[in-house]
Backbone as numpy.savetxt, mean C-alpha at the origin, in Angstrom:
# Nx Ny Nz CAx CAy CAz Cx Cy Cz
2.05 13.37 -19.75 2.34 14.83 -19.36 2.33 14.90 -17.92
3.19 15.81 -17.42 3.26 16.05 -15.90 2.46 17.35 -15.66
1.79 17.31 -14.49 1.14 18.60 -14.03 1.92 19.00 -12.72
2.22 20.18 -12.53 2.91 20.62 -11.29 2.00 20.58 -10.14
2.56 20.41 -8.96 1.80 20.40 -7.73 1.28 21.83 -7.48
0.02 21.84 -6.87 -0.57 23.10 -6.63 -0.94 23.17 -5.21
-0.02 23.63 -4.28 -0.37 23.68 -2.94 -1.51 24.57 -2.55
-2.50 24.14 -1.74 -3.58 24.99 -1.46 -4.25 24.53 -0.11
-5.16 23.61 -0.30 -6.00 23.40 0.92 -5.30 22.36 1.88
-5.76 22.30 3.08 -5.33 21.46 4.07 -5.83 19.99 3.73
-5.31 18.99 4.45 -5.59 17.62 4.15 -7.05 17.30 4.49
-7.55 16.23 3.87 -8.96 15.77 4.30 -8.89 15.14 5.60
-10.06 14.94 6.20 -10.24 14.54 7.58 -10.38 12.97 7.70
-10.74 12.31 6.69 -10.91 10.84 6.77 -10.20 10.14 5.60
-10.88 9.21 4.94 -10.18 8.44 3.91 -11.04 7.98 2.82
-12.04 8.71 2.41 -12.87 8.22 1.27 -12.11 8.64 0.01
-11.95 7.69 -0.93 -11.10 7.89 -2.05 -11.80 7.59 -3.33
-11.80 8.39 -4.35 -12.43 8.08 -5.61 -11.55 8.59 -6.75
-11.71 7.94 -7.90 -11.02 8.36 -9.07 -11.98 8.39 -10.24
-11.97 9.53 -10.97 -12.87 9.73 -12.01 -12.25 9.95 -13.34
-12.29 8.97 -14.26 -11.71 9.13 -15.55 -10.32 9.64 -15.57
-9.46 9.19 -14.56 -8.13 9.68 -14.46 -7.25 9.17 -15.68
-6.54 10.06 -16.28 -5.76 9.79 -17.49 -4.35 10.30 -17.14
-3.27 9.48 -17.48 -1.87 9.90 -17.34 -1.04 9.19 -18.33
-0.09 9.88 -19.02 0.71 9.29 -19.99 2.14 9.78 -19.72
3.07 8.80 -19.91 4.51 9.20 -19.75 5.33 8.62 -20.95
6.57 8.71 -20.90 7.42 8.39 -22.02 7.14 6.89 -22.54
6.81 5.98 -21.68 6.67 4.63 -22.09 5.42 4.00 -21.58
4.50 4.82 -21.07 3.30 4.20 -20.51 2.06 5.26 -20.67
0.96 4.65 -20.93 -0.24 5.46 -20.93 -1.37 4.65 -20.27
-2.07 5.51 -19.38 -3.07 4.84 -18.55 -4.35 5.63 -18.62
-5.47 4.92 -18.65 -6.75 5.60 -18.71 -7.68 4.81 -17.79
-8.14 5.35 -16.66 -9.08 4.70 -15.82 -10.44 5.19 -16.03
-11.44 4.37 -15.91 -12.82 4.81 -15.90 -13.52 4.14 -14.72
-12.86 4.28 -13.54 -13.42 3.71 -12.38 -14.00 4.72 -11.48
-15.11 4.62 -10.90 -15.66 5.62 -10.12 -15.19 5.77 -8.70
-15.02 4.64 -8.07 -14.60 4.62 -6.67 -13.62 3.46 -6.36
-12.44 3.82 -5.82 -11.43 2.82 -5.60 -11.32 2.45 -4.19
-12.00 3.20 -3.30 -11.82 2.79 -1.83 -12.79 3.62 -1.01
-12.95 3.22 0.30 -13.70 4.05 1.19 -13.31 3.64 2.55
-13.71 4.49 3.53 -13.28 4.22 4.94 -13.48 2.79 5.41
-12.46 2.32 6.14 -12.46 1.01 6.74 -12.62 -0.18 5.75
-12.02 0.05 4.60 -12.10 -1.05 3.60 -10.74 -1.33 3.04
-10.69 -2.61 2.50 -9.33 -3.02 1.98 -9.48 -3.22 0.52
-8.90 -2.40 -0.29 -8.92 -2.56 -1.72 -7.51 -3.06 -2.29
-7.63 -4.12 -3.10 -6.48 -4.74 -3.73 -6.37 -4.43 -5.15
-5.11 -4.26 -5.70 -4.95 -3.97 -7.22 -4.05 -4.99 -7.65
-4.48 -5.81 -8.71 -3.76 -6.85 -9.24 -3.57 -6.69 -10.74
-2.60 -7.44 -11.36 -2.49 -7.35 -12.79 -1.06 -7.79 -13.14
-0.82 -7.96 -14.35 0.50 -8.34 -14.87 1.54 -7.24 -14.68
2.81 -7.42 -14.76 3.80 -6.48 -14.61 3.59 -5.51 -15.72
3.70 -4.11 -15.37 3.58 -3.10 -16.37 2.08 -2.76 -16.66
1.17 -3.32 -15.98 -0.26 -3.03 -16.28 -0.73 -1.66 -15.66
0.10 -1.09 -14.78 -0.33 0.19 -14.22 -0.63 0.28 -12.76
-0.37 -0.85 -12.07 -0.68 -0.96 -10.64 -0.07 0.09 -9.82
1.31 0.21 -9.98 2.05 1.20 -9.28 1.77 2.66 -9.67
1.32 2.82 -10.86 1.09 4.17 -11.32 -0.13 4.76 -10.65
-1.11 3.90 -10.16 -2.19 4.34 -9.48 -1.59 4.90 -8.05
-0.71 4.14 -7.41 -0.14 4.59 -6.21 0.69 5.92 -6.43
1.38 6.16 -7.47 2.15 7.35 -7.72 1.17 8.57 -7.96
0.04 8.33 -8.57 -1.01 9.44 -8.77 -1.62 9.76 -7.41
-1.91 8.65 -6.60 -2.55 8.97 -5.34 -1.62 9.76 -4.37
-0.28 9.49 -4.46 0.68 10.18 -3.64 1.09 11.58 -4.29
0.59 11.91 -5.43 0.85 13.17 -6.13 2.39 13.22 -6.57
2.93 12.06 -6.81 4.21 12.18 -7.51 3.96 12.56 -8.90
2.85 12.35 -9.47 2.40 12.88 -10.79 0.96 13.36 -10.55
0.47 14.27 -11.43 -0.88 14.62 -11.47 -1.49 14.14 -12.79
-2.80 13.65 -12.69 -3.44 13.20 -13.97 -3.48 14.34 -15.02
-3.23 14.05 -16.30 -3.52 15.02 -17.33 -4.85 15.31 -17.63
-5.82 14.40 -17.17 -7.32 14.56 -17.32 -7.96 13.74 -16.20
-9.15 14.13 -16.03 -9.88 13.44 -14.92 -9.38 14.02 -13.60
-9.70 13.21 -12.39 -9.36 13.65 -11.17 -9.31 12.60 -10.13
-8.59 12.75 -9.09 -8.62 11.78 -7.96 -9.12 12.66 -6.66
-9.97 12.17 -5.94 -10.64 12.82 -4.79 -10.35 11.98 -3.46
-10.13 12.78 -2.41 -10.08 12.25 -1.10 -11.13 13.06 -0.32
-12.13 12.42 0.19 -13.28 13.05 0.90 -13.93 14.12 -0.04
-14.03 13.78 -1.28 -14.59 14.60 -2.31 -13.84 15.94 -2.56
-12.57 15.91 -2.15 -11.70 17.01 -2.48 -10.62 16.60 -3.60
-10.56 17.36 -4.70 -9.51 17.07 -5.61 -8.15 17.21 -4.99
-7.29 16.13 -5.15 -5.98 16.22 -4.51 -5.07 17.23 -5.05
-5.39 17.63 -6.18 -4.64 18.63 -6.83 -4.81 20.04 -6.15
-5.71 20.14 -5.27 -5.93 21.41 -4.53 -5.45 21.26 -3.07
-4.77 20.16 -2.81 -4.22 19.88 -1.47 -2.72 20.11 -1.46
-2.29 20.66 -0.31 -0.86 20.81 -0.17 -0.19 19.38 -0.11
0.75 19.12 -0.97 1.30 17.82 -1.11 1.84 17.23 0.27
2.39 18.12 1.12 2.85 17.56 2.46 1.74 17.20 3.25
0.68 18.00 3.32 -0.47 17.55 4.13 -1.14 16.36 3.58
-1.16 16.18 2.31 -1.81 14.94 1.72 -1.05 13.74 2.13
0.28 13.72 1.98 1.14 12.62 2.23 1.13 12.34 3.72
0.84 13.22 4.48 0.74 12.98 5.99 -0.42 12.09 6.25
-1.35 12.00 5.41 -2.58 11.16 5.64 -2.46 9.84 4.93
-1.22 9.54 4.40 -1.03 8.32 3.72 0.30 7.68 4.20
0.21 6.43 4.59 1.41 5.68 4.94 1.62 4.72 3.85
2.84 4.88 3.14 3.18 4.09 2.00 4.36 3.17 2.32
4.13 1.92 1.95 5.27 0.94 2.14 5.55 0.39 0.74
6.61 0.72 0.12 7.05 0.30 -1.17 7.75 -1.10 -1.12
7.86 -1.73 -2.29 8.57 -3.04 -2.43 10.00 -2.85 -1.87
10.72 -1.88 -2.15 12.13 -1.61 -1.72 12.11 -0.48 -0.74
11.82 -0.73 0.59 11.58 0.41 1.50 12.96 1.11 1.86
12.83 2.28 2.29 14.00 3.01 2.78 14.33 2.65 4.22
15.55 2.21 4.49 16.03 1.89 5.80 17.19 2.74 6.09
17.12 3.44 7.20 18.31 4.34 7.51 19.43 3.64 8.29
20.55 4.23 8.41 21.69 3.62 9.05 21.61 4.08 10.54
20.47 3.73 11.12 20.21 4.09 12.52 19.76 2.82 13.30
19.31 2.83 14.39 18.88 1.86 15.14 17.49 1.26 14.67
17.20 -0.01 15.05 15.82 -0.50 14.67 14.80 0.39 15.23
14.91 0.80 16.54 13.94 1.73 17.13 13.73 3.03 16.35
14.82 3.65 15.94 14.75 4.86 15.29 14.21 4.73 13.92
14.35 3.64 13.20 13.87 3.30 11.93 12.32 3.25 11.99
11.80 2.53 12.95 10.40 2.43 13.16 9.68 3.67 13.68
10.43 4.35 14.64 9.88 5.62 15.21 9.84 6.79 14.28
10.45 6.62 13.19 10.45 7.66 12.17 9.08 7.93 11.66
8.12 6.84 11.83 6.78 7.06 11.42 6.02 7.96 12.36
6.47 8.11 13.51 5.81 9.01 14.55 6.86 9.56 15.47
7.40 10.71 15.17 8.49 11.33 16.02 7.98 11.45 17.45
8.78 11.02 18.39 8.46 11.00 19.81 7.75 9.87 20.30
7.73 8.78 19.52 6.93 7.56 19.91 7.71 6.95 21.04
6.94 6.25 21.89 7.61 5.58 23.07 7.96 4.14 22.63
8.80 3.46 23.40 9.03 2.13 23.25 8.01 1.24 23.15
6.95 1.41 23.99 5.81 0.65 23.95 4.98 0.71 22.66
5.00 1.92 22.08 4.28 2.13 20.86 5.04 1.48 19.71
6.37 1.57 19.73 7.20 1.00 18.69 7.09 -0.51 18.77
7.11 -1.08 19.83 6.98 -2.54 20.13 5.71 -2.97 19.52
4.64 -2.31 19.89 3.27 -2.71 19.35 3.27 -2.76 17.88
3.82 -1.79 17.24 3.84 -1.60 15.76 4.69 -2.81 15.22
5.79 -3.14 15.84 6.67 -4.20 15.41 5.91 -5.56 15.49
5.09 -5.78 16.58 4.32 -7.04 16.75 3.26 -7.05 15.60
2.64 -5.93 15.39 1.61 -5.88 14.23 2.23 -6.16 12.92
3.39 -5.89 12.68 4.09 -6.13 11.36 4.85 -7.42 11.38
4.75 -8.25 12.40 5.47 -9.60 12.56 6.90 -9.33 12.55
7.42 -8.28 13.09 8.79 -7.95 13.03 9.44 -8.15 14.46
8.71 -8.37 15.44 9.26 -8.48 16.79 10.01 -9.65 16.95
9.65 -10.85 16.30 10.51 -12.13 16.50 11.89 -11.87 15.92
12.13 -11.40 14.74 13.45 -11.25 14.25 14.20 -10.12 14.95
13.55 -9.05 15.48 14.27 -8.02 16.18 14.85 -8.59 17.50
14.11 -9.47 18.06 14.61 -10.04 19.39 15.83 -10.99 19.12
16.15 -11.39 17.81 17.34 -12.16 17.56 18.61 -11.28 17.24
18.36 -9.99 17.07 19.40 -9.07 16.67 20.26 -8.80 17.80
21.57 -8.59 17.67 22.46 -8.19 18.75 22.14 -6.74 19.17
21.49 -6.58 20.25 21.12 -5.25 20.74 19.56 -5.06 20.58
18.85 -5.90 19.88 17.40 -5.78 19.72 17.09 -4.57 19.04
16.23 -3.72 19.71 15.78 -2.45 19.16 16.84 -1.36 19.01
18.03 -1.67 19.75 19.11 -0.73 19.60 20.05 -1.08 18.45
19.92 -2.27 17.93 20.82 -2.72 16.80 20.81 -1.71 15.61
21.99 -1.46 15.05 22.11 -0.57 13.99 21.85 -1.32 12.66
20.94 -0.70 11.76 20.57 -1.47 10.58 21.62 -1.35 9.46
22.48 -0.46 9.53 23.52 -0.29 8.47 22.93 0.52 7.28
23.81 1.11 6.42 23.38 1.79 5.25 22.42 1.07 4.45
21.24 1.66 4.19 20.19 1.09 3.37 19.70 -0.29 4.07
20.04 -0.50 5.30 19.49 -1.69 5.91 20.36 -2.95 5.51
21.62 -2.67 5.25 22.39 -3.79 4.72 22.60 -5.00 5.65
22.34 -4.83 6.97 22.55 -5.89 7.91 21.10 -6.71 7.93
20.17 -6.30 7.22 18.85 -6.95 7.33 18.56 -7.67 5.96
17.74 -8.71 6.00 17.31 -9.44 4.80 16.19 -8.51 4.14
15.84 -8.92 2.94 14.79 -8.11 2.19 13.50 -8.18 2.97
13.10 -9.39 3.56 11.97 -9.50 4.29 11.93 -8.80 5.56
13.09 -8.75 6.22 13.20 -7.88 7.47 13.09 -6.44 7.17
13.57 -5.93 6.11 13.43 -4.58 5.76 11.97 -4.27 5.51
11.25 -5.10 4.83 9.84 -4.90 4.53 9.09 -4.83 5.74
9.38 -5.74 6.76 8.55 -5.80 8.00 8.90 -4.46 8.83
10.16 -4.04 8.82 10.48 -2.90 9.45 9.61 -1.58 8.92
9.59 -1.60 7.62 8.78 -0.46 7.03 7.33 -0.59 7.23
6.79 -1.81 7.32 5.40 -1.91 7.74 5.10 -1.49 9.12
6.11 -1.85 9.98 5.92 -1.38 11.46 5.90 0.14 11.50
6.77 0.71 10.72 6.84 2.23 10.64 5.50 2.75 10.18
4.92 2.13 9.12 3.61 2.64 8.66 2.56 2.38 9.69
2.55 1.30 10.39 1.52 1.05 11.27 1.64 2.03 12.52
2.84 2.40 12.89 3.07 3.44 13.89 2.50 4.75 13.50
2.70 5.04 12.24 2.15 6.36 11.73 0.66 6.48 11.87
0.02 5.32 11.66 -1.49 5.19 11.86 -2.19 6.20 10.97
-1.83 6.37 9.75 -2.48 7.24 8.78 -3.85 6.69 8.41
-4.77 7.53 7.94 -6.09 6.99 7.48 -5.97 6.07 6.26
-4.90 6.27 5.53 -4.80 5.43 4.23 -3.40 4.76 4.27
-3.43 3.45 4.21 -2.24 2.63 4.15 -2.17 2.01 2.84
-0.99 2.28 2.14 -0.74 1.76 0.74 0.52 0.80 0.84
0.25 -0.41 0.44 1.24 -1.47 0.40 1.56 -1.89 -1.02
2.63 -1.33 -1.59 3.01 -1.50 -3.00 3.98 -2.59 -3.08
3.44 -3.83 -3.27 4.24 -5.08 -3.32 5.06 -5.15 -2.07
4.50 -4.71 -0.91 5.31 -4.60 0.37 5.65 -5.86 1.00
5.00 -6.97 0.60 5.29 -8.24 1.29 5.85 -9.22 0.38
6.50 -8.84 -0.70 6.92 -9.68 -1.78 8.13 -10.59 -1.26
8.88 -10.06 -0.32 10.10 -10.89 0.23 9.69 -11.77 1.45
8.36 -11.78 1.85 8.01 -12.44 3.05 7.52 -13.87 2.61
7.78 -14.83 3.50 7.11 -16.15 3.29 5.60 -16.09 3.56
4.88 -17.06 3.21 3.44 -16.99 3.27 2.87 -16.81 4.62
3.50 -17.54 5.58 3.00 -17.52 6.94 3.26 -16.17 7.62
4.39 -15.61 7.36 4.74 -14.22 7.97 3.84 -13.21 7.29
3.64 -13.39 5.96 2.77 -12.44 5.25 1.38 -12.42 5.77
0.82 -13.59 6.08 -0.54 -13.72 6.58 -0.63 -13.02 7.96
0.41 -13.21 8.81 0.39 -12.66 10.13 0.41 -11.10 10.04
1.32 -10.69 9.17 1.49 -9.12 8.99 0.14 -8.57 8.48
-0.44 -9.13 7.51 -1.60 -8.64 6.91 -2.77 -8.71 7.71
-2.88 -9.72 8.66 -3.99 -9.82 9.50 -4.21 -8.62 10.40
-3.03 -8.02 10.83 -3.09 -6.99 11.76 -3.74 -5.74 11.06
-3.60 -5.69 9.74 -4.08 -4.47 9.07 -5.57 -4.46 9.04
-6.24 -5.61 9.07 -7.69 -5.71 9.01 -8.20 -6.03 10.48
-7.50 -5.70 11.42 -7.95 -6.04 12.80 -9.30 -5.19 13.01
-10.11 -5.86 13.87 -11.49 -5.24 14.21 -11.24 -3.80 14.87
-11.99 -2.89 14.42 -11.83 -1.44 14.91 -11.07 -0.60 14.08
-10.31 -1.14 13.16 -9.38 -0.39 12.26 -10.24 0.59 11.42
-9.86 1.82 11.41 -10.64 2.79 10.61 -9.87 3.21 9.26
-8.82 2.52 8.92 -8.08 2.94 7.81 -8.61 2.22 6.51
-8.27 2.91 5.38 -8.44 2.34 4.11 -7.14 1.76 3.75
-7.02 0.45 3.38 -5.78 -0.14 2.94 -5.85 -0.52 1.50
-4.87 -0.01 0.72 -4.72 -0.28 -0.63 -3.52 -1.23 -0.82
-3.77 -2.42 -1.35 -2.69 -3.39 -1.52 -2.46 -3.73 -2.91
-1.23 -3.44 -3.42 -0.78 -3.80 -4.74 -0.02 -5.11 -4.65
-0.44 -6.05 -5.36 0.17 -7.45 -5.17 0.14 -8.24 -6.43
1.25 -9.10 -6.52 1.26 -10.08 -7.51 0.78 -11.46 -7.03
1.01 -11.73 -5.69 0.67 -12.89 -5.17 -0.75 -12.90 -4.69
-1.62 -13.52 -5.47 -3.11 -13.36 -5.22 -3.57 -13.99 -3.97
-2.88 -14.95 -3.44 -3.21 -15.56 -2.15 -3.39 -14.53 -1.05
-2.73 -13.46 -1.19 -2.67 -12.41 -0.01 -3.82 -11.44 -0.10
-4.59 -11.46 -1.23 -5.57 -10.40 -1.42 -7.08 -11.02 -1.49
-7.22 -12.26 -1.38 -8.56 -12.90 -1.65 -9.58 -12.34 -0.64
-9.23 -11.80 0.44 -10.20 -11.36 1.42 -10.47 -9.90 1.32
-9.98 -9.27 0.32 -10.20 -7.78 0.04 -11.65 -7.50 -0.05
-12.05 -6.28 0.45 -13.39 -5.88 0.13 -13.62 -5.64 -1.31
-12.63 -5.19 -2.04 -12.79 -4.96 -3.44 -11.42 -5.31 -4.19
-11.55 -5.92 -5.27 -10.32 -6.21 -6.00 -10.43 -5.52 -7.43
-9.40 -4.77 -7.82 -9.36 -4.14 -9.04 -8.34 -4.84 -9.95
-8.74 -5.21 -11.08 -7.88 -5.95 -12.03 -7.46 -5.06 -13.12
-6.12 -4.86 -13.29 -5.61 -3.95 -14.33 -5.02 -4.68 -15.47
-5.16 -4.10 -16.72 -4.57 -4.65 -17.89 -4.26 -3.49 -18.87
-3.02 -3.36 -19.27 -2.60 -2.29 -20.25 -3.10 -0.88 -19.89
-3.01 -0.58 -18.54 -3.31 0.83 -18.15 -4.87 1.04 -17.79
-5.62 0.00 -17.87 -7.07 0.16 -17.62 -7.57 -0.79 -16.43
-8.50 -0.40 -15.71 -9.15 -1.31 -14.72 -10.13 -2.07 -15.52
-9.94 -3.31 -15.87 -10.86 -4.08 -16.67 -11.88 -4.94 -15.94
-11.79 -5.07 -14.53 -12.59 -5.89 -13.79 -12.50 -5.39 -12.35
-13.73 -5.45 -11.59 -13.72 -5.12 -10.19 -14.75 -5.85 -9.53
-14.40 -6.31 -8.28 -15.37 -7.09 -7.49 -14.63 -7.77 -6.37
-15.38 -8.68 -5.64 -14.86 -9.54 -4.61 -14.26 -10.85 -5.23
-13.40 -11.48 -4.48 -12.71 -12.68 -4.96 -13.75 -13.73 -5.53
-14.66 -14.19 -4.77 -15.59 -15.20 -5.15 -16.44 -14.81 -6.40
-16.89 -13.49 -6.43 -17.63 -13.10 -7.56 -16.79 -13.03 -8.89
-15.56 -12.64 -8.75 -14.71 -12.48 -9.90 -14.31 -13.96 -10.37
-14.22 -14.84 -9.57 -13.98 -16.27 -9.96 -15.14 -16.69 -10.77
-16.39 -16.54 -10.29 -17.56 -16.95 -10.94 -17.67 -16.34 -12.28
-17.29 -15.04 -12.47 -17.33 -14.33 -13.70 -16.47 -14.86 -14.75
-15.35 -15.66 -14.37 -14.47 -16.26 -15.31 -13.74 -15.34 -16.26
-13.49 -14.16 -15.81 -12.78 -13.17 -16.54 -11.26 -13.11 -16.29
-10.62 -11.93 -16.48 -9.22 -11.78 -16.30 -8.73 -12.24 -14.92
-9.49 -11.90 -13.85 -9.02 -12.31 -12.54 -8.95 -13.83 -12.43
-10.05 -14.52 -12.84 -10.04 -15.95 -12.79 -8.93 -16.51 -13.56
-8.50 -16.01 -14.63 -7.37 -16.51 -15.38 -6.05 -16.28 -14.69
-5.89 -15.07 -13.98 -4.77 -14.92 -13.15 -4.69 -15.96 -12.07
-5.86 -16.25 -11.38 -5.85 -17.24 -10.36 -5.40 -18.63 -10.83
-5.94 -19.01 -11.97 -5.58 -20.25 -12.60 -4.07 -20.36 -12.88
-3.55 -19.25 -13.35 -2.05 -19.25 -13.69 -1.30 -19.42 -12.33
-1.77 -18.80 -11.26 -1.06 -19.02 -9.95 -1.48 -20.27 -9.22
-2.27 -21.09 -9.86 -2.60 -22.49 -9.24 -3.24 -22.19 -7.91
-4.34 -21.31 -7.88 -4.97 -21.03 -6.67 -6.42 -21.59 -6.71
-6.72 -22.66 -7.47 -8.02 -23.20 -7.59 -8.63 -23.58 -6.28
-7.82 -23.94 -5.31 -8.34 -24.20 -3.99 -9.08 -23.10 -3.30
-8.84 -21.89 -3.84 -9.57 -20.70 -3.21 -11.05 -20.61 -3.73
-11.37 -21.39 -4.70 -12.76 -21.29 -5.26 -13.77 -21.83 -4.32
């Protein structure tokens, strides 16, 4: 069932996030969480699980693309159903697996995250997203036109451009929904390292299939059939020998133990 948006309060001031018995069901999917807290300030939370387990549904609920039919999601102890959707989304930078790229220059595509941004700010964001190297190879650099839907760029380049846009926005909550799926391992590590830089005050929520990218998360949530079945840090979940450990074994990541 869908619940309509209810514009009301302004956005929260920081980024404490919790979910209480949130329940949502659609035409082909039913989800029921009984997780008390999924994130807090200056932490990195990763969500893993098989395809169709409900990982991206959590992101959609957090963004208020849907509202839960039961339970609630809170930011700074405020039920997000009482928040104006525009103000709520201004506090969240979302990078999806297939990001939107406009038929504008590289600079304009990144600066969309912060209207009025300077070249220095855009360049810093590009470096943080490991995008500056490929931008330097483009004819025109930051002035190069990306083409409709970024047709002149590869999938990995589009993802790095979107990550740079999100870093420039500098929202309290950064959500990466399979946002590095088209990157090679080295570029992915470089891009993700900037998200956990010392002094960062953001909460980062990472939805990922590739478990090598999330082992350093402060908390890992393991989903199965619409439920969060396990929660903890990488090493603790491996010792527990549960669903997460089996996912690791299937991806041949025993060297992480």
